[in-house]
């Protein structure tokens, strides 16, 4: 803030108005001889006087009185000239003041009162003090610094791409130029996505998809299936051999190049193996509804053929235990029976797209229990005309992935779903309000499968998304089944692989087979105690995950299917 500089003042005759104000505001000078004429005072006695010294306020706070005072004594405002200082008038003698103001009277300001001289002195000293601080120069310098323009930061302009920029280097293959330098012919436009014809309802002829090319080999395959189905397998009593012999049999099973074949086009989602002792016939279903049949013993190209009896993913397949000429396959909308004797795929049951798995309730395979994705289960009788189930029962599941019937007591079945695994009695099923016979608890995430052990059904093995393989004791159906063992196992197959299903070896009551995510790629065999017995692998031949596996009921043969439709057969 700029402050006015003090000027040298000369005494001047005050104006009448100023003189009146000075007389009213200036207290009389104290005198020892002059008596006080105030009321109540005593004549002739000295009066008590109070002297008040007023110190002027800051210049900025009292500009108006200062201006008036300067104007009165010759200091005009801006642009005004100084008035001539008149001759001082003689005044009546006044009482002497104290010694503090004696210096002021000697400077020619004797006509001013002591208060005015003191005030004028303070103003002058303050003006000199502010002038010594050089506030004007500091303010001007600060103003110059504040108004100084800041240097502008200039951004470096981005280089513009040259319009004639050269083409990036690419190989001759990408440029479609032969090594000799001759341009290759232009490629044809890629074909649009294939639209598969919908499979109609009702019976379908058992005609291979590639019938026009290999009709003779397809007929030979079906004839082989029919021939081995007529041969009765040797009835062998199922029993569990000692662990040493079993491990020796596992070690004798190897994988070779001639036992690997792409049977279906897409990811394998279900498999079944024919129970014949003479010929190894494997059926595989994929996610598009195709079913591939492969005669492993036939080394020619015509050993495998593909059929299309379904529109959607094939989730479960079984050869009939009493008549292996029948292959039953389940998709989300239909349950079909492939009868090779009549060369037809019959439609057993139809739904609105909710079937997930099935199993036979009797040895003659006339009735079956079918699980549904909505959580219900259905009873299907193949002898009943029509394609509707006999009964649909709500078991309280959000989702049912697998169902499996007890091998000894056919009235019991185990169902696995989204975190729930329970055993039910099919005789007591009703549309609503079904209660389980036994609950297999402990799963923290969704369960992919649950299966009874093959001979006695005293064990149930489950595969859960919480990376655990669990074995339960189902010897007696208590309210809650006890956990015998829990094995840490990586079951996170992701969206591109079929979820693992642990299946029991039909020849060994206490051992089961499951796929693996370990490297090198392998198929693992565990004991019900949780001990790893054997790993099937061959780094030269097996380089993918086999999510779906099936074991031959009487021979030492294991088949694994991967996500590209390829089957791998380990055998003696």
Coordinates of C-alpha atoms in Angstrom, one line a residue:
X1 CA 0.0 0.0 0.0
X2 CA 1.5 3.3 -1.1
X3 CA 1.7 5.9 1.7
X4 CA 1.8 9.6 1.3
X5 CA 5.1 11.2 2.0
X6 CA 5.4 13.9 4.6
X7 CA 6.0 17.5 3.6
X8 CA 7.7 20.3 5.4
X9 CA 4.9 22.4 6.9
X10 CA 5.0 26.1 7.6
X11 CA 2.8 27.8 10.1
X12 CA -0.2 29.5 8.6
X13 CA -3.2 31.3 10.0
X14 CA -5.9 28.8 10.6
X15 CA -9.3 29.4 9.2
X16 CA -12.2 30.6 11.5
X17 CA -13.8 27.1 11.4
X18 CA -10.5 25.4 12.3
X19 CA -9.9 28.0 15.0
X20 CA -13.3 27.3 16.5
X21 CA -12.6 23.5 16.4
X22 CA -9.2 24.0 18.0
X23 CA -10.7 26.1 20.8
X24 CA -13.4 23.5 21.5
X25 CA -11.1 20.5 21.5
X26 CA -8.0 22.0 23.2
X27 CA -8.0 21.8 27.0
X28 CA -6.7 25.0 28.7
X29 CA -3.1 25.1 29.8
X30 CA -2.6 24.3 33.5
X31 CA -1.7 27.2 35.7
X32 CA -0.7 27.2 39.3
X33 CA -1.9 30.7 40.0
X34 CA -5.2 30.7 38.1
X35 CA -8.1 29.5 40.1
X36 CA -10.7 27.2 38.6
X37 CA -14.0 29.0 38.1
X38 CA -16.0 25.7 37.9
X39 CA -19.1 25.3 39.8
X40 CA -18.6 24.0 43.3
X41 CA -15.0 25.2 43.3
X42 CA -13.5 27.3 46.1
X43 CA -12.3 30.8 45.0
X44 CA -8.7 31.4 45.6
X45 CA -7.7 27.7 45.9
X46 CA -5.7 26.0 43.2
X47 CA -7.9 23.8 41.0
X48 CA -6.9 20.3 40.0
X49 CA -6.3 20.0 36.3
X50 CA -6.1 16.8 34.2
X51 CA -3.8 16.9 31.2
X52 CA -4.6 14.5 28.4
X53 CA -2.0 13.7 25.7
X54 CA -3.5 12.2 22.6
X55 CA -1.4 10.2 20.3
X56 CA -2.5 10.3 16.6
X57 CA -3.6 7.0 15.0
X58 CA -1.9 5.4 12.0
X59 CA -1.9 7.5 8.9
X60 CA -4.0 5.1 7.0
X61 CA -6.7 5.0 9.7
X62 CA -7.0 8.8 10.2
X63 CA -6.4 10.3 6.8
X64 CA -9.3 12.7 7.1
X65 CA -8.1 14.6 10.3
X66 CA -4.6 14.7 9.0
X67 CA -5.7 16.1 5.7
X68 CA -7.8 18.7 7.4
X69 CA -4.8 19.6 9.6
X70 CA -2.4 19.9 6.7
X71 CA -4.9 22.0 4.8
X72 CA -5.3 24.2 7.8
X73 CA -1.5 24.8 8.0
X74 CA -0.7 25.1 4.3
X75 CA -0.6 21.5 3.1
X76 CA -3.2 21.2 0.3
X77 CA -4.4 18.1 -1.4
X78 CA -3.1 16.9 -4.6
X79 CA -3.0 19.5 -7.3
X80 CA -3.5 22.4 -4.8
X81 CA -0.9 25.0 -4.2
X82 CA 0.3 26.2 -0.8
X83 CA -1.3 29.1 0.7
X84 CA 0.9 31.9 2.0
X85 CA 1.7 31.7 5.6
X86 CA 0.4 34.8 7.4
X87 CA 2.3 36.7 10.1
X88 CA 1.7 35.2 13.5
X89 CA -0.7 37.3 15.6
X90 CA 0.3 38.4 19.0
X91 CA -1.5 36.4 21.6
X92 CA -2.1 37.0 25.2
X93 CA 0.5 35.4 27.5
X94 CA -0.4 31.9 28.6
X95 CA 0.8 29.8 31.3
X96 CA 4.0 28.0 30.8
X97 CA 3.8 24.4 29.7
X98 CA 5.9 21.6 30.8
X99 CA 9.4 21.1 29.5
X100 CA 8.4 18.4 27.0
X101 CA 7.1 20.9 24.5
X102 CA 9.7 23.6 24.8
X103 CA 11.5 22.5 21.7
X104 CA 8.4 22.8 19.6
X105 CA 7.9 26.4 20.5
X106 CA 11.4 27.4 19.4
X107 CA 10.6 26.1 15.9
X108 CA 8.1 28.9 15.2
X109 CA 5.0 27.0 16.1
X110 CA 4.3 28.9 19.2
X111 CA 0.8 29.7 18.0
X112 CA -0.1 26.0 18.2
X113 CA -1.2 24.3 21.3
X114 CA 0.9 21.7 23.0
X115 CA -1.4 18.9 21.7
X116 CA -1.2 20.2 18.1
X117 CA 2.6 20.4 18.3
X118 CA 2.9 16.9 19.7
X119 CA 0.6 15.5 17.1
X120 CA 2.4 17.3 14.3
X121 CA 5.7 15.9 15.6
X122 CA 4.4 12.4 15.6
X123 CA 3.1 12.7 12.0
X124 CA 6.5 14.0 10.9
X125 CA 8.4 11.2 12.6
X126 CA 6.1 8.6 11.2
X127 CA 6.5 10.0 7.7
X128 CA 10.2 9.9 8.1
X129 CA 10.1 6.3 9.4
X130 CA 8.0 5.1 6.5
X131 CA 10.2 7.0 4.1
X132 CA 13.3 5.2 5.5
X133 CA 11.6 1.8 4.9
X134 CA 11.4 2.7 1.2
X135 CA 8.0 1.1 0.9
X136 CA 7.3 2.8 -2.4
X137 CA 10.3 1.2 -4.0
X138 CA 9.5 -2.2 -2.5
X139 CA 5.9 -2.1 -3.6
X140 CA 6.9 -1.1 -7.2
X141 CA 9.5 -3.9 -7.2
X142 CA 6.9 -6.5 -6.0
X143 CA 4.4 -5.2 -8.6
X144 CA 7.0 -5.6 -11.3
X145 CA 7.7 -9.2 -10.2
X146 CA 4.0 -10.1 -9.9
X147 CA 3.2 -8.7 -13.4
X148 CA 6.2 -10.2 -15.0
X149 CA 5.1 -12.7 -17.6
X150 CA 5.8 -16.4 -16.9
X151 CA 7.7 -18.2 -19.6
X152 CA 5.3 -20.4 -21.6
X153 CA 6.0 -24.1 -21.8
X154 CA 5.9 -25.2 -25.3
X155 CA 5.0 -28.8 -26.1
X156 CA 7.1 -30.6 -28.6
X157 CA 4.8 -31.2 -31.6
X158 CA 4.2 -34.9 -32.4
X159 CA 5.8 -35.9 -35.6
X160 CA 3.3 -36.4 -38.3
X161 CA 3.2 -39.7 -40.1
X162 CA 4.5 -39.5 -43.5
X163 CA 1.8 -40.3 -46.0
X164 CA 4.3 -42.3 -48.1
X165 CA 5.5 -44.4 -45.2
X166 CA 6.8 -47.7 -46.4
X167 CA 5.1 -51.0 -45.8
X168 CA 6.3 -53.0 -42.8
X169 CA 8.6 -55.9 -43.5
X170 CA 6.7 -59.1 -43.8
X171 CA 7.7 -62.6 -44.8
X172 CA 7.0 -64.0 -48.2
X173 CA 4.4 -66.3 -46.7
X174 CA 2.4 -63.4 -45.3
X175 CA 2.8 -61.5 -48.6
X176 CA 1.6 -64.6 -50.4
X177 CA 4.7 -64.7 -52.6
X178 CA 6.4 -68.0 -53.5
X179 CA 10.1 -68.3 -52.8
X180 CA 10.7 -68.0 -56.5
X181 CA 9.1 -64.5 -56.4
X182 CA 5.9 -65.4 -58.3
X183 CA 2.8 -64.1 -56.6
X184 CA 0.4 -66.7 -55.3
X185 CA -3.2 -66.7 -56.4
X186 CA -5.6 -64.8 -54.3
X187 CA -7.3 -66.7 -51.5
X188 CA -10.9 -67.3 -51.7
X189 CA -13.2 -65.6 -49.2
X190 CA -13.5 -67.5 -46.0
X191 CA -16.7 -69.5 -45.8
X192 CA -19.4 -68.3 -43.5
X193 CA -20.0 -70.2 -40.2
X194 CA -21.5 -73.6 -40.7
X195 CA -25.1 -74.0 -39.9
X196 CA -25.8 -77.5 -38.8
X197 CA -29.1 -79.0 -39.8
X198 CA -31.3 -79.7 -36.9
X199 CA -31.9 -83.3 -36.0
X200 CA -35.6 -84.1 -36.3
X201 CA -37.6 -85.7 -33.6
X202 CA -38.4 -89.4 -33.7
X203 CA -36.3 -92.4 -34.9
X204 CA -33.2 -91.7 -37.0
X205 CA -31.5 -94.1 -39.4
X206 CA -28.0 -95.2 -38.2
X207 CA -26.2 -93.6 -41.2
X208 CA -22.7 -92.3 -40.8
X209 CA -22.0 -88.7 -41.6
X210 CA -19.5 -89.7 -44.3
X211 CA -21.5 -92.5 -45.8
X212 CA -20.9 -91.5 -49.4
X213 CA -17.2 -91.8 -49.1
X214 CA -16.7 -94.9 -46.9
X215 CA -20.0 -96.7 -47.0
X216 CA -18.3 -100.1 -47.1
X217 CA -16.1 -99.5 -44.0
X218 CA -19.1 -98.1 -42.1
X219 CA -21.1 -101.2 -42.8
X220 CA -18.1 -103.3 -41.6
X221 CA -18.0 -101.3 -38.4
X222 CA -21.7 -101.8 -37.7
X223 CA -21.4 -105.5 -38.5
X224 CA -18.5 -105.8 -36.0
X225 CA -20.6 -104.2 -33.4
X226 CA -23.5 -106.5 -34.0
X227 CA -21.3 -109.6 -34.0
X228 CA -19.5 -108.9 -30.7
X229 CA -22.9 -108.1 -29.1
X230 CA -24.2 -111.5 -29.9
X231 CA -21.3 -113.2 -28.3
X232 CA -21.9 -113.7 -24.6
X233 CA -19.0 -112.5 -22.4
X234 CA -17.5 -115.0 -20.0
X235 CA -19.3 -114.5 -16.7
X236 CA -16.6 -113.6 -14.2
X237 CA -17.2 -113.1 -10.5
X238 CA -16.3 -109.6 -9.6
X239 CA -13.8 -109.4 -6.8
X240 CA -10.9 -107.3 -5.7
X241 CA -7.4 -108.7 -6.2
X242 CA -4.5 -107.8 -4.1
X243 CA -2.8 -104.5 -4.6
X244 CA 0.4 -105.9 -5.9
X245 CA -1.2 -107.7 -8.8
X246 CA -3.4 -104.7 -9.5
X247 CA -0.3 -102.4 -9.7
X248 CA 1.4 -104.9 -12.0
X249 CA -1.6 -104.8 -14.4
X250 CA -1.5 -101.0 -14.4
X251 CA 2.2 -101.1 -15.3
X252 CA 1.5 -103.4 -18.2
X253 CA -0.8 -100.9 -19.9
X254 CA 1.0 -98.6 -22.3
X255 CA 0.1 -96.1 -25.0
X256 CA 1.4 -96.3 -28.6
X257 CA 0.9 -94.2 -31.7
X258 CA -1.5 -96.7 -33.4
X259 CA -3.8 -96.5 -30.4
X260 CA -4.5 -92.8 -30.8
X261 CA -7.2 -91.5 -33.1
X262 CA -9.4 -88.5 -33.6
X263 CA -12.9 -90.0 -33.4
X264 CA -15.2 -86.9 -33.1
X265 CA -14.8 -83.4 -34.3
X266 CA -15.1 -81.4 -31.1
X267 CA -14.5 -81.8 -27.4
X268 CA -15.2 -85.2 -25.9
X269 CA -17.9 -84.9 -23.3
X270 CA -18.9 -88.6 -22.7
X271 CA -17.6 -92.1 -23.5
X272 CA -18.6 -95.7 -23.2
X273 CA -16.7 -99.0 -23.9
X274 CA -18.2 -102.2 -25.2
X275 CA -17.9 -105.1 -22.7
X276 CA -16.7 -107.5 -25.4
X277 CA -13.5 -109.5 -24.5
X278 CA -12.5 -109.9 -28.2
X279 CA -12.8 -106.5 -29.8
X280 CA -12.2 -103.1 -28.3
X281 CA -15.1 -100.9 -29.4
X282 CA -15.3 -97.4 -28.0
X283 CA -18.1 -94.8 -28.3
X284 CA -17.4 -91.1 -27.8
X285 CA -19.8 -88.1 -27.8
X286 CA -18.8 -84.5 -28.3
X287 CA -20.2 -81.1 -27.5
X288 CA -22.0 -80.8 -30.9
X289 CA -24.1 -83.9 -30.6
X290 CA -21.9 -86.2 -32.6
X291 CA -21.3 -89.8 -31.6
X292 CA -18.1 -91.5 -32.9
X293 CA -17.6 -95.3 -33.0
X294 CA -14.1 -96.7 -33.1
X295 CA -12.9 -100.2 -33.5
X296 CA -9.5 -99.9 -31.9
X297 CA -8.4 -103.3 -33.3
X298 CA -9.0 -102.1 -36.9
X299 CA -5.8 -100.4 -38.0
X300 CA -7.3 -99.0 -41.3
X301 CA -8.7 -95.6 -41.8
X302 CA -12.2 -96.9 -41.8
X303 CA -12.0 -98.1 -38.2
X304 CA -13.9 -95.0 -36.9
X305 CA -17.2 -93.3 -38.1
X306 CA -19.3 -90.5 -36.9
X307 CA -23.1 -90.3 -36.4
X308 CA -25.2 -87.3 -35.6
X309 CA -28.2 -88.4 -33.5
X310 CA -28.4 -85.2 -31.3
X311 CA -28.5 -81.4 -31.6
X312 CA -26.6 -80.6 -28.4
X313 CA -23.8 -81.8 -26.2
X314 CA -23.8 -85.5 -25.4
X315 CA -23.4 -85.6 -21.6
X316 CA -23.8 -89.4 -20.8
X317 CA -23.5 -92.7 -22.7
X318 CA -23.9 -96.4 -21.7
X319 CA -24.0 -99.7 -23.5
X320 CA -27.0 -101.7 -22.2
X321 CA -25.7 -104.2 -19.6
X322 CA -28.1 -106.9 -20.8
X323 CA -27.9 -106.2 -24.6
X324 CA -24.7 -104.4 -25.7
X325 CA -26.2 -104.0 -29.2
X326 CA -28.0 -101.0 -27.6
X327 CA -26.1 -97.8 -27.0
X328 CA -28.0 -95.3 -25.0
X329 CA -26.9 -91.6 -25.3
X330 CA -28.3 -88.5 -23.5
X331 CA -28.3 -85.0 -24.8
X332 CA -30.0 -82.0 -23.1
X333 CA -33.2 -82.5 -25.0
X334 CA -33.4 -86.3 -25.8
X335 CA -32.5 -89.7 -24.6
X336 CA -31.9 -92.0 -27.6
X337 CA -31.1 -95.7 -28.0
X338 CA -28.9 -96.7 -30.9
X339 CA -30.0 -100.2 -31.9
X340 CA -27.4 -101.7 -34.3
X341 CA -29.7 -104.7 -35.0
X342 CA -32.2 -102.4 -36.7
X343 CA -29.7 -99.7 -37.6
X344 CA -31.7 -96.9 -36.0
X345 CA -31.5 -94.4 -33.2
X346 CA -34.8 -94.6 -31.4
X347 CA -36.1 -91.7 -29.3
X348 CA -36.8 -92.9 -25.7
X349 CA -37.5 -89.6 -24.0
X350 CA -37.7 -85.9 -24.9
X351 CA -37.5 -82.8 -22.8
X352 CA -37.3 -79.0 -23.2
X353 CA -33.6 -79.1 -22.9
X354 CA -32.7 -80.0 -19.3
X355 CA -31.3 -83.6 -19.2
X356 CA -27.8 -83.9 -17.7
X357 CA -27.1 -87.6 -16.9
X358 CA -28.8 -91.0 -16.5
X359 CA -28.3 -94.5 -15.2
X360 CA -30.2 -97.8 -15.3
X361 CA -32.4 -98.8 -12.4
X362 CA -32.5 -102.5 -13.4
X363 CA -30.1 -105.0 -15.0
X364 CA -32.4 -105.3 -18.0
X365 CA -32.0 -101.6 -18.7
X366 CA -35.8 -101.1 -19.1
X367 CA -36.0 -98.2 -16.6
X368 CA -33.6 -95.4 -15.9
X369 CA -33.2 -92.5 -13.5
X370 CA -32.5 -89.2 -15.4
X371 CA -31.0 -86.1 -13.9
X372 CA -32.0 -82.6 -15.1
X373 CA -30.1 -79.3 -15.0
X374 CA -32.9 -77.6 -13.1
X375 CA -32.3 -80.0 -10.2
X376 CA -35.1 -82.5 -10.7
X377 CA -34.8 -86.2 -11.5
X378 CA -37.1 -88.1 -13.7
X379 CA -38.1 -91.8 -14.0
X380 CA -38.1 -93.1 -17.6
X381 CA -39.6 -96.5 -18.7
X382 CA -38.5 -97.6 -22.1
X383 CA -41.4 -100.0 -22.4
X384 CA -44.0 -97.2 -22.1
X385 CA -45.2 -95.7 -25.4
X386 CA -44.5 -92.0 -25.9
X387 CA -41.5 -89.8 -25.0
X388 CA -42.6 -88.4 -21.7
X389 CA -41.1 -89.5 -18.3
X390 CA -43.1 -91.5 -15.9
X391 CA -42.4 -89.2 -13.0
X392 CA -40.6 -85.9 -12.4
X393 CA -39.5 -85.4 -8.8
X394 CA -38.0 -82.3 -7.1
X395 CA -35.2 -83.3 -4.8
X396 CA -34.3 -79.8 -3.7
X397 CA -31.2 -79.3 -5.8
X398 CA -30.4 -76.2 -7.8
X399 CA -28.7 -78.3 -10.4
X400 CA -28.2 -82.0 -10.9
X401 CA -25.0 -83.0 -12.8
X402 CA -24.8 -86.7 -12.3
X403 CA -26.9 -89.6 -11.0
X404 CA -25.7 -93.1 -10.3
X405 CA -27.5 -96.2 -9.1
X406 CA -26.2 -98.4 -6.3
X407 CA -24.7 -101.6 -7.8
X408 CA -26.2 -103.9 -5.2
X409 CA -29.4 -102.1 -4.0
X410 CA -30.9 -100.7 -7.2
X411 CA -33.5 -98.7 -5.3
X412 CA -30.9 -96.2 -4.1
X413 CA -29.2 -93.6 -6.3
X414 CA -26.7 -90.8 -5.5
X415 CA -27.2 -87.4 -7.1
X416 CA -24.5 -84.7 -7.3
X417 CA -25.1 -81.0 -8.1
X418 CA -24.2 -77.5 -7.1
X419 CA -22.5 -78.3 -3.8
X420 CA -25.0 -81.0 -2.8
X421 CA -24.5 -84.8 -2.9
X422 CA -27.3 -86.9 -1.4
X423 CA -28.5 -90.5 -1.6
X424 CA -32.3 -91.0 -2.3
X425 CA -34.6 -94.0 -2.4
X426 CA -36.4 -94.2 -5.7
X427 CA -39.3 -96.0 -4.2
X428 CA -40.2 -93.0 -2.1
X429 CA -39.9 -90.3 -4.8
X430 CA -42.8 -87.9 -5.2
X431 CA -43.2 -84.7 -7.1
X432 CA -42.5 -82.5 -4.1
X433 CA -41.0 -82.8 -0.6
X434 CA -38.4 -85.5 -1.1
X435 CA -35.9 -86.1 1.7
X436 CA -32.6 -87.8 1.2
X437 CA -31.6 -91.1 2.8
X438 CA -28.1 -89.8 3.4
X439 CA -26.2 -86.6 2.8
X440 CA -22.5 -86.4 1.8
X441 CA -21.5 -83.0 3.2
X442 CA -18.3 -81.0 3.1
X443 CA -18.2 -79.6 -0.4
X444 CA -17.7 -75.9 -0.6
X445 CA -18.2 -75.5 -4.3
X446 CA -20.1 -77.2 -7.2
X447 CA -19.6 -81.0 -7.5
X448 CA -18.9 -82.4 -11.0
X449 CA -19.6 -86.1 -10.3
X450 CA -20.4 -88.7 -7.6
X451 CA -20.3 -92.5 -8.2
X452 CA -20.7 -95.6 -6.1
X453 CA -18.0 -98.2 -6.0
X454 CA -18.6 -100.9 -8.6
X455 CA -19.1 -104.1 -6.5
X456 CA -20.5 -103.3 -3.1
X457 CA -21.4 -99.6 -3.3
X458 CA -19.7 -99.1 0.1
X459 CA -17.8 -96.1 -1.2
X460 CA -18.7 -92.9 -3.1
X461 CA -16.0 -90.8 -4.8
X462 CA -16.8 -87.1 -5.6
X463 CA -15.0 -84.4 -7.7
X464 CA -15.5 -80.9 -6.4
X465 CA -14.5 -77.5 -7.8
X466 CA -12.8 -76.7 -4.5
X467 CA -9.8 -78.9 -5.7
X468 CA -10.6 -81.9 -3.6
X469 CA -11.3 -85.6 -4.4
X470 CA -13.4 -87.0 -1.5
X471 CA -14.2 -90.6 -0.7
X472 CA -17.3 -91.3 1.6
X473 CA -18.3 -94.4 3.5
X474 CA -21.7 -95.5 2.4
X475 CA -21.7 -99.0 4.0
X476 CA -24.8 -98.0 6.0
X477 CA -26.9 -95.1 5.0
X478 CA -26.7 -92.8 8.0
X479 CA -28.0 -89.2 8.0
X480 CA -24.6 -87.9 7.2
X481 CA -21.9 -90.1 5.5
X482 CA -18.4 -90.0 6.9
X483 CA -15.5 -88.9 4.9
X484 CA -12.8 -91.5 4.6
X485 CA -10.2 -89.5 2.7
X486 CA -9.8 -86.1 1.0
X487 CA -7.1 -85.7 -1.7
X488 CA -5.8 -82.3 -2.8
X489 CA -6.3 -82.3 -6.6
X490 CA -6.4 -79.6 -9.2
X491 CA -9.9 -79.7 -10.7
X492 CA -10.0 -76.2 -12.3
X493 CA -10.2 -77.3 -15.9
X494 CA -11.6 -74.0 -17.2
X495 CA -14.2 -73.4 -19.9
X496 CA -12.4 -75.2 -22.7
X497 CA -12.0 -78.6 -21.0
X498 CA -14.7 -81.0 -19.9
X499 CA -14.9 -81.2 -16.1
X500 CA -13.1 -84.1 -14.5
X501 CA -15.2 -87.2 -13.4
X502 CA -13.6 -89.7 -11.1
X503 CA -14.8 -93.2 -12.1
X504 CA -14.2 -96.5 -10.3
X505 CA -12.3 -99.3 -12.0
X506 CA -14.9 -102.0 -12.5
X507 CA -12.3 -104.7 -11.8
X508 CA -11.1 -103.1 -8.5
X509 CA -13.5 -102.1 -5.8
X510 CA -11.2 -99.7 -4.0
X511 CA -9.5 -97.8 -6.9
X512 CA -10.7 -95.0 -9.1
X513 CA -9.4 -93.2 -12.2
X514 CA -9.4 -89.4 -12.8
X515 CA -7.8 -86.9 -15.3
X516 CA -5.0 -84.6 -14.3
X517 CA -3.8 -81.1 -15.0
X518 CA -0.2 -82.1 -14.1
X519 CA 2.8 -82.0 -16.4
X520 CA 3.6 -84.2 -18.2
X521 CA 0.0 -84.9 -19.2
X522 CA -1.3 -88.0 -17.5
X523 CA -4.2 -90.0 -16.1
X524 CA -4.1 -90.9 -12.4
X525 CA -5.2 -93.9 -10.4
X526 CA -6.0 -93.5 -6.7
X527 CA -6.8 -95.8 -3.9
X528 CA -9.8 -95.0 -1.7
X529 CA -7.4 -94.1 1.1
X530 CA -6.2 -91.2 -1.0
X531 CA -2.9 -92.8 -2.1
X532 CA -1.7 -92.3 -5.7
X533 CA -1.1 -95.8 -7.1
X534 CA -0.2 -95.1 -10.7
X535 CA 0.0 -92.4 -13.4
X536 CA -0.5 -93.2 -17.1
X537 CA 1.6 -91.0 -19.3
X538 CA 3.7 -91.0 -22.4
X539 CA 5.4 -87.7 -23.3
X540 CA 5.8 -88.7 -26.9
X541 CA 2.2 -89.6 -27.5
X542 CA 0.1 -87.9 -24.8
X543 CA 0.3 -84.1 -24.7
X544 CA -3.2 -83.0 -23.7
X545 CA -5.5 -83.3 -20.8
X546 CA -7.8 -86.3 -20.8
X547 CA -10.9 -85.1 -18.9
X548 CA -13.2 -88.1 -19.7
X549 CA -11.9 -91.6 -19.1
X550 CA -13.4 -95.1 -19.2
X551 CA -12.1 -98.5 -18.1
X552 CA -12.9 -101.8 -19.7
X553 CA -15.0 -104.1 -17.3
X554 CA -12.9 -107.2 -17.8
X555 CA -9.7 -106.3 -19.7
X556 CA -6.7 -104.1 -18.8
X557 CA -7.7 -101.3 -21.1
X558 CA -8.1 -97.6 -20.3
X559 CA -9.4 -95.0 -22.8
X560 CA -9.0 -91.2 -22.3
X561 CA -10.6 -88.5 -24.4
X562 CA -9.4 -84.9 -24.7
X563 CA -10.8 -81.6 -25.8
X564 CA -10.0 -82.0 -29.6
X565 CA -12.0 -85.3 -30.0
X566 CA -9.0 -87.5 -29.8
X567 CA -9.0 -90.8 -27.9
X568 CA -6.0 -92.4 -26.3
X569 CA -6.0 -96.2 -25.5
X570 CA -3.7 -97.6 -22.9
X571 CA -3.7 -101.4 -23.0
X572 CA -1.5 -104.4 -22.6

